[in-house]
CSV table of C-alpha atoms in Angstrom, one decimal:
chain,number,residue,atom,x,y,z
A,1,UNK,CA,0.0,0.0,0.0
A,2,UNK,CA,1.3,3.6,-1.1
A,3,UNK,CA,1.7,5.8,1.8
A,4,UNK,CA,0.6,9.4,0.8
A,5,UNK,CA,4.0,11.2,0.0
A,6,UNK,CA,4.6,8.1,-2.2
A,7,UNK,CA,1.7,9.2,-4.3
A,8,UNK,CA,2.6,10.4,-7.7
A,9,UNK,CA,0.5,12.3,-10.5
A,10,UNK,CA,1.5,10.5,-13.8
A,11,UNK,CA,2.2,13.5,-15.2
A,12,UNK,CA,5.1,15.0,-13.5
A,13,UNK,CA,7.0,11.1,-13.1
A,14,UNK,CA,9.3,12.1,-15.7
A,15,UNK,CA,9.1,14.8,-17.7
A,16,UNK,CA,11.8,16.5,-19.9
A,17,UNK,CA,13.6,19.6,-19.8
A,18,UNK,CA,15.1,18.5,-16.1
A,19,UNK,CA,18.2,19.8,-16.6
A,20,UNK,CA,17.7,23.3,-17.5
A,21,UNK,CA,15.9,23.5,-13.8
A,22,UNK,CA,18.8,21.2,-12.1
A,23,UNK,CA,21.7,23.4,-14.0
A,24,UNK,CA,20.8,26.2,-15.6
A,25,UNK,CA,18.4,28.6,-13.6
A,26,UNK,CA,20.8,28.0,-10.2
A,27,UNK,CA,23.9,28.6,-12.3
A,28,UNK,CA,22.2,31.7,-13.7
A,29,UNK,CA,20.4,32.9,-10.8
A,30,UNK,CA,23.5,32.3,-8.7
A,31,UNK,CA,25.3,35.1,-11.4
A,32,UNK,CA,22.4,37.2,-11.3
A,33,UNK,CA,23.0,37.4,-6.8
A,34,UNK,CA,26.9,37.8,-7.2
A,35,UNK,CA,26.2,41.1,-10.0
A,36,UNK,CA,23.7,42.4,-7.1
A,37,UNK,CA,26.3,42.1,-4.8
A,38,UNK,CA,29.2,43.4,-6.0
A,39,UNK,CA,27.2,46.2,-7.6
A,40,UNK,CA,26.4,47.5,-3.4
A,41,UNK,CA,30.2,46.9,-2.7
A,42,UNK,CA,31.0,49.0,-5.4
A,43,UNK,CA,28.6,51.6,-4.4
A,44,UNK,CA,28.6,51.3,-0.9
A,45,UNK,CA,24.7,51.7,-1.0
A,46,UNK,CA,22.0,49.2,-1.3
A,47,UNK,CA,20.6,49.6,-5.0
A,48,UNK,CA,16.8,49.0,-6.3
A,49,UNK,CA,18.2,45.6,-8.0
A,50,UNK,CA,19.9,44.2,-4.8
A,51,UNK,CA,16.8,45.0,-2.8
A,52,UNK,CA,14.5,43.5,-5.1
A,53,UNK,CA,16.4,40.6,-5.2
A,54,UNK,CA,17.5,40.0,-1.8
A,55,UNK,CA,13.7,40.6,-0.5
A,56,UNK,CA,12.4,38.3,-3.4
A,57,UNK,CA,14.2,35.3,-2.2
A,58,UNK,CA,13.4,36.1,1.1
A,59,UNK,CA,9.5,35.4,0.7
A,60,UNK,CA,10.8,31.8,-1.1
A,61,UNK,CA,9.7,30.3,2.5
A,62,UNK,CA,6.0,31.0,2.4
A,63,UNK,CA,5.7,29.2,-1.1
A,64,UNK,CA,5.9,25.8,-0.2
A,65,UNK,CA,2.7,26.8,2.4
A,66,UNK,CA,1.4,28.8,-0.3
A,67,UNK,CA,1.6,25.4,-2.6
A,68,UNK,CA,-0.4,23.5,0.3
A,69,UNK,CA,-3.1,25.2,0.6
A,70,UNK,CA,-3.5,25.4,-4.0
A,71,UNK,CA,-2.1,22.2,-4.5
A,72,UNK,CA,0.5,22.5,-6.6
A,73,UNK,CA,2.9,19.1,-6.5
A,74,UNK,CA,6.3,19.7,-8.3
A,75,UNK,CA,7.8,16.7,-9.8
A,76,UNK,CA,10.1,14.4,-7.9
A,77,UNK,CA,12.5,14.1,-10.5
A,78,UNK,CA,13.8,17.7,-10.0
A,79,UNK,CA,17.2,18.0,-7.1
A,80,UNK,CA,15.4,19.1,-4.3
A,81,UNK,CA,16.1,20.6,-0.9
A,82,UNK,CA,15.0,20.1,2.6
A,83,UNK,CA,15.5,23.3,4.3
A,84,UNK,CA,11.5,23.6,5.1
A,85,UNK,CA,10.6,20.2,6.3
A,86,UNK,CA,9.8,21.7,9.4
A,87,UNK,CA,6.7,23.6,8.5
A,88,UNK,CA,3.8,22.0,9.3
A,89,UNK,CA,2.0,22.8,6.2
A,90,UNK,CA,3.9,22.3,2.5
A,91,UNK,CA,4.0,20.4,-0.6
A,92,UNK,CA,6.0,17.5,-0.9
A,93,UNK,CA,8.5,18.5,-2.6
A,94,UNK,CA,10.6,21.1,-2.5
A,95,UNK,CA,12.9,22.0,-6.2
A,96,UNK,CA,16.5,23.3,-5.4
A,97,UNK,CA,16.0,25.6,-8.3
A,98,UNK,CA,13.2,27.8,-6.6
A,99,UNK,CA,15.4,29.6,-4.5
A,100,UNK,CA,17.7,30.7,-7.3
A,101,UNK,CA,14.4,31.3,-9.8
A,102,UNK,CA,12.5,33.9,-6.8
A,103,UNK,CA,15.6,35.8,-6.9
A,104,UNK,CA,15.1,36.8,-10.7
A,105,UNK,CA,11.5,36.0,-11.7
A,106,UNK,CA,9.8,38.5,-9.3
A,107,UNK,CA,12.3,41.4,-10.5
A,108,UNK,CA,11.9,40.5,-14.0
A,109,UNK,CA,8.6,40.9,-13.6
A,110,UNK,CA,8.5,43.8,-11.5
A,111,UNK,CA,10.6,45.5,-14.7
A,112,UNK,CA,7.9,44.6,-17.2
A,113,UNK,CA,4.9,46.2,-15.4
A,114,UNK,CA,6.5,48.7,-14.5
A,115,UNK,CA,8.2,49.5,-17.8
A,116,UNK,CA,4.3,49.0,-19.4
A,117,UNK,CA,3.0,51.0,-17.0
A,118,UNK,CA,4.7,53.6,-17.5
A,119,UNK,CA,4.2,53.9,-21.4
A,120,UNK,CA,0.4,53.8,-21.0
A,121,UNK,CA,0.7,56.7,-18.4
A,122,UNK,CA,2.9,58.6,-21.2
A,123,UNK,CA,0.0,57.7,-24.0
A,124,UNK,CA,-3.1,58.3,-21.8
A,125,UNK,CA,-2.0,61.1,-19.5
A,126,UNK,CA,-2.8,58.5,-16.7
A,127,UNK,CA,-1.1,58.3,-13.2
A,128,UNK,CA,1.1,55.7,-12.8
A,129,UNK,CA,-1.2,54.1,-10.2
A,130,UNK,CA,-3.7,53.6,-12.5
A,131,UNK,CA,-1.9,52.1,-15.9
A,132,UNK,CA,-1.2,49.4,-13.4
A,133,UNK,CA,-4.2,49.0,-12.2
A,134,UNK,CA,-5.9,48.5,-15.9
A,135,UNK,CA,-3.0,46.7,-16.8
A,136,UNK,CA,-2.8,43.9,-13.3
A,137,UNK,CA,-5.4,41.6,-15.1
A,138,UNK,CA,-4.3,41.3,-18.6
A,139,UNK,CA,-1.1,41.5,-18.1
A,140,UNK,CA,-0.5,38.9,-15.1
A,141,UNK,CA,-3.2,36.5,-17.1
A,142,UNK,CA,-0.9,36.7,-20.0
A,143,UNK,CA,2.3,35.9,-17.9
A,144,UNK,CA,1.1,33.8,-15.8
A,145,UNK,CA,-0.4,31.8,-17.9
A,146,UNK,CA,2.5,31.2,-20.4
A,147,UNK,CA,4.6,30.1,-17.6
A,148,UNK,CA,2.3,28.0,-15.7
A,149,UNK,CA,0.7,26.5,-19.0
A,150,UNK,CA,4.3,25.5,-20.3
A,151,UNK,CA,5.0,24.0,-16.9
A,152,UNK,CA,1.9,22.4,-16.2
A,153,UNK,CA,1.7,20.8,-19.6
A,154,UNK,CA,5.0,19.6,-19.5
A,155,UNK,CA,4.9,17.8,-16.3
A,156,UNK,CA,7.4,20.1,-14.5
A,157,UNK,CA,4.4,21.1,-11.6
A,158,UNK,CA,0.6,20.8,-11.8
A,159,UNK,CA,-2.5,21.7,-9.7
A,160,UNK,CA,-4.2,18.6,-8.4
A,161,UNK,CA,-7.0,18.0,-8.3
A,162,UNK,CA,-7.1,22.7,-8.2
A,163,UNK,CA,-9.4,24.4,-6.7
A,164,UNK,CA,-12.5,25.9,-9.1
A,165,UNK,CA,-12.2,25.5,-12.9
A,166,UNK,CA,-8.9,23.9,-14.1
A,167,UNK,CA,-7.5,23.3,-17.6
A,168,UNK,CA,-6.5,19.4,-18.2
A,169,UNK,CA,-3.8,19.1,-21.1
A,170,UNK,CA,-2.8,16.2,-22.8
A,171,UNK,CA,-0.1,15.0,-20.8
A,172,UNK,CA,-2.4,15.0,-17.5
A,173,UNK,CA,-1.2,18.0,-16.0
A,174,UNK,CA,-3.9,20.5,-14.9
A,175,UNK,CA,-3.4,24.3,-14.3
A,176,UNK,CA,-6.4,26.4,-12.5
A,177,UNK,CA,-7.5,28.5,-14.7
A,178,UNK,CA,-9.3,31.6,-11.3
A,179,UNK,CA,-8.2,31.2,-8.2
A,180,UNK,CA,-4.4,30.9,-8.1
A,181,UNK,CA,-4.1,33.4,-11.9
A,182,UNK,CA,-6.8,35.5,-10.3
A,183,UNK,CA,-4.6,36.4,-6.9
A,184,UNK,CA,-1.5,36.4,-9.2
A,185,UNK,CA,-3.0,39.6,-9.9
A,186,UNK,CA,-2.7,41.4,-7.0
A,187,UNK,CA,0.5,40.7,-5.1
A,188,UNK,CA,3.3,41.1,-8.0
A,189,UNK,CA,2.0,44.3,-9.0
A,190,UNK,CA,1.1,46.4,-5.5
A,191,UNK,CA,5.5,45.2,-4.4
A,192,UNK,CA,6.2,46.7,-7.9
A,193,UNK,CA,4.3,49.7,-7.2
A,194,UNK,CA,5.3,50.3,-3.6
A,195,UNK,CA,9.4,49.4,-4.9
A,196,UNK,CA,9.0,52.3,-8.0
A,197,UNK,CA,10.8,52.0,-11.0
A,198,UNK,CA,14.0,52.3,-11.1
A,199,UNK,CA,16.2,54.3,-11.1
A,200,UNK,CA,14.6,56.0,-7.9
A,201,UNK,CA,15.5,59.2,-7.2
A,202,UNK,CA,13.8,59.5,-3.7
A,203,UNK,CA,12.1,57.2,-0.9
A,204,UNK,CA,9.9,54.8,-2.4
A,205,UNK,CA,6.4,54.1,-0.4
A,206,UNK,CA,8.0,50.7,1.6
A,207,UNK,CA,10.8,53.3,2.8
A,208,UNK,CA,8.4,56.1,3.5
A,209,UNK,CA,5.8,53.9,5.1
A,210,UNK,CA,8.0,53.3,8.0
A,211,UNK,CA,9.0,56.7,8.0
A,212,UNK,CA,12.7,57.1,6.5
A,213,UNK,CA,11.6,60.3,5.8
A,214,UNK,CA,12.4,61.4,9.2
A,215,UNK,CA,15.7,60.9,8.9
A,216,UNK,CA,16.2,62.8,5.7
A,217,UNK,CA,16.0,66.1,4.5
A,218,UNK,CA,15.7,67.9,0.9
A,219,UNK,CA,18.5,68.7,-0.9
A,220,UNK,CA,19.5,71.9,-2.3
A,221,UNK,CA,19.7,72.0,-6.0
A,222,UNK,CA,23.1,72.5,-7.7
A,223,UNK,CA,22.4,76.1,-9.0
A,224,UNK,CA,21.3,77.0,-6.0
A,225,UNK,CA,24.7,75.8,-4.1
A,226,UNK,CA,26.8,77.5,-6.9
A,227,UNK,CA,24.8,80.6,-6.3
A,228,UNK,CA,25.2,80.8,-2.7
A,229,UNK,CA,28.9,80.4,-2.8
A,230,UNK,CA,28.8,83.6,-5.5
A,231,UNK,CA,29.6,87.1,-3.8
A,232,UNK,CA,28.5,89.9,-4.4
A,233,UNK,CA,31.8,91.2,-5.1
A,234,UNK,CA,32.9,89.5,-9.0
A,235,UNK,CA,33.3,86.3,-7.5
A,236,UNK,CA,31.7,84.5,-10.8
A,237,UNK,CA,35.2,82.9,-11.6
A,238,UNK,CA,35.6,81.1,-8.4
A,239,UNK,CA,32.0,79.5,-8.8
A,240,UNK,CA,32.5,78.4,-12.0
A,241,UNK,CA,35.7,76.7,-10.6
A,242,UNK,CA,34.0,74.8,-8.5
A,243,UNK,CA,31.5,73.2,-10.9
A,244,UNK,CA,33.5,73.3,-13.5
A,245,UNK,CA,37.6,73.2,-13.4
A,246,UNK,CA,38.1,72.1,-10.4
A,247,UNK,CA,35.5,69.3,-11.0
A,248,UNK,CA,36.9,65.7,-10.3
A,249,UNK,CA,35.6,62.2,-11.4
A,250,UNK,CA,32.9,61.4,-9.3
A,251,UNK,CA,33.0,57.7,-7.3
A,252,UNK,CA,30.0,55.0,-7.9
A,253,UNK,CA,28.4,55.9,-4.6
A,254,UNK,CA,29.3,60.0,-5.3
A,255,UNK,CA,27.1,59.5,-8.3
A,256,UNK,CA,24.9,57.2,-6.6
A,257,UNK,CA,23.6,59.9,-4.0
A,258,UNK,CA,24.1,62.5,-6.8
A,259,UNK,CA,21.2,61.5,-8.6
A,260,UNK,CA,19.1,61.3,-5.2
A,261,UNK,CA,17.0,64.5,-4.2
A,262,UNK,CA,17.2,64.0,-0.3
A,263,UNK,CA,20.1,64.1,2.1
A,264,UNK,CA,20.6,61.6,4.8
A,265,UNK,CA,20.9,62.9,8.2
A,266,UNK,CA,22.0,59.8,9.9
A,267,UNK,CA,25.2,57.6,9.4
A,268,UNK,CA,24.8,56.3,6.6
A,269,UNK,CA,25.0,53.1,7.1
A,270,UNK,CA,22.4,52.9,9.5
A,271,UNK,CA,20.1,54.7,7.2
A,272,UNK,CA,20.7,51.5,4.4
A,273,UNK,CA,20.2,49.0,6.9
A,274,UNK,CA,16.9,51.0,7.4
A,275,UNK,CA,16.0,50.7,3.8
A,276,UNK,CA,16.9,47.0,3.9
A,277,UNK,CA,14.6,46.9,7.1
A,278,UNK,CA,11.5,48.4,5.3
A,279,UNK,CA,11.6,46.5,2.3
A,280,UNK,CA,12.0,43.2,4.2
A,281,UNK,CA,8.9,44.0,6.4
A,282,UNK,CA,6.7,45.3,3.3
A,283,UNK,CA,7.7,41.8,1.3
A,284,UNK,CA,7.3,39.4,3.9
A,285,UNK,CA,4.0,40.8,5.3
A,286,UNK,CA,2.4,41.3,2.2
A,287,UNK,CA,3.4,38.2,0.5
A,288,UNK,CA,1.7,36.5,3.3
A,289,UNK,CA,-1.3,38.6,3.7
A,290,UNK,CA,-1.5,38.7,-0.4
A,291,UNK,CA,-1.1,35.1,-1.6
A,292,UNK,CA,-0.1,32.8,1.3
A,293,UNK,CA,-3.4,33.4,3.8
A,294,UNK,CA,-5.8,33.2,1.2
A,295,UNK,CA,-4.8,30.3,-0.4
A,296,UNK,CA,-4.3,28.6,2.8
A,297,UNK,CA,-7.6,29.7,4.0
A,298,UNK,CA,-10.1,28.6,1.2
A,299,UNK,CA,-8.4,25.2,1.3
A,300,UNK,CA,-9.0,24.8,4.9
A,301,UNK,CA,-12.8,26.5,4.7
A,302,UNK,CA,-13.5,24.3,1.7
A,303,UNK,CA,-11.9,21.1,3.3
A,304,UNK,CA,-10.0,20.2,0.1
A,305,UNK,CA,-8.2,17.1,-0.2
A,306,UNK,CA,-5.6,16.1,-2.8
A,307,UNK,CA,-3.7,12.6,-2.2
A,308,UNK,CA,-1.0,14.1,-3.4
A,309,UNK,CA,-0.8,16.7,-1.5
A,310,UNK,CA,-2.0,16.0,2.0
């Protein structure tokens, strides 16, 4: 007799394309964190792509619950991990790869709605609130369901039995087709939102909603500091020596604050753990809140069983 996590769907027994999750998105994801990082070193600041990454691979705990309470069993044939058998709720397995593809697939996607949103805004007029708002459906149906379809129909994950309507393909895997698309809607695009596209010139709405702005103040515009150290008295030629030949190359993390229109009035690197702070606590909470509690809640309310997924 099987015992439950024995239990496989047909579909994902054996499918193909293995390697390219074993190999390929952990050797690239694993480039993708080193660029991050050596792009803060070199800056000595922490920059919107180091955030966003950093933060998205922190959520990767919650998915496994997440996967519980949809249903979603990932095929036994991929390396796996077992860093999170101490949950009490989770799918069965666990890929290795997932780590490695949060840490790119969230920012990627962050990029594109954000980028799209802001080329309706320029065509319509619209805030940028809104593009994304009209855009959150069609856009996250269209992405979500090119990568779940290809995954689903080639055995590399599937939703069983799902809960409300599901697709069936050929090969026996099944993707719903509402309730996991439909929520897919909402977290992915409010973190964009809140994180701002880059590059961001002051506190995004994570870093203001714990109140960074306290700790910062505006700052003055170059013309303004050129004209306050002009006298009164012909001293044009020293201001211009000091923008112009007297001007040095500027380091990364000179330009990097150069571009920002606020001042820090704290050491500086308490003010970046700060940032590193907010963004943690706006990811985390809202992942779970977003996509984690609902889909462990219907599940639980409708008393859904899967024998694959106990």
């Amino acid at each position: 007799m099987l015992l439950a996590q024995d239990l496989v769907p047909p579909a994902t027994a054996d499918p193909a394309g293995v390697w390219f999750f074993n190999w390929v998105i952990p050797i690239a994801g694993s480039v993708f964190i080193v660029l991050a990082v050596a792009d803060v070193i070199r800056r000595r600041r922490l920059t919107w792509g180091f955030l966003f990454l950093f933060n998205s691979m922190a959520v990767y705990w919650m998915e496994t619950i997440g996967d519980w309470g949809q249903m979603l069993f990932y095929s036994p044939a991929f390396a796996q991990h077992h860093m999170l058998d101490w949950l009490p709720l989770k799918t069965p397995n666990d890929p290795l790869f997932m780590p490695f593809a949060y840490a790119v697939y969230w920012g990627v996607h962050a990029l594109l709605v954000l980028w799209l949103s802001q080329w309706l805004s320029s065509r319509m007029g619209w805030s940028m609130l809104k593009s994304m708002l009209v855009l959150a459906i069609p856009v996250n149906y269209v992405w979500d369901f090119f990568v779940e379809g290809l995954a689903t129909a080639m055995g590399w994950w599937t939703y069983n039995p799902g809960i409300g309507p599901v697709l069936e393909w050929d090969s026996g895997g099944r993707i719903s087709l509402l309730w996991t698309i439909g929520l897919m809607c909402t977290w992915p695009n409010l973190i964009a939102y809140w994180a701002g596209k880059p590059p961001i010139r002051g506190l995004n709405h994570l870093e203001r909603f714990v109140g960074l702005q306290r700790f910062t103040r505006p700052k003055v515009p170059a013309d303004q500091l050129v004209s306050a150290t002009t006298g009164t008295d012909g001293g044009v030629g020293i201001a211009v020596g000091a923008t112009g030949a007297r001007k040095t190359a500027r380091t990364k993390t000179q330009e990097f604050d150069d571009y920002l229109n606020y001042e820090v009035t704290i050491p500086r690197w308490r003010f970046e753990l700060m940032r590193l702070g907010a963004w943690f606590l706006g990811f985390q909470v809202t992942f779970f809140v977003f996509l984690v509690l609902p889909l462990v809640a219907l599940r639980t309310v409708l008393g859904a069983d899967s024998p694959y997924v106990p």
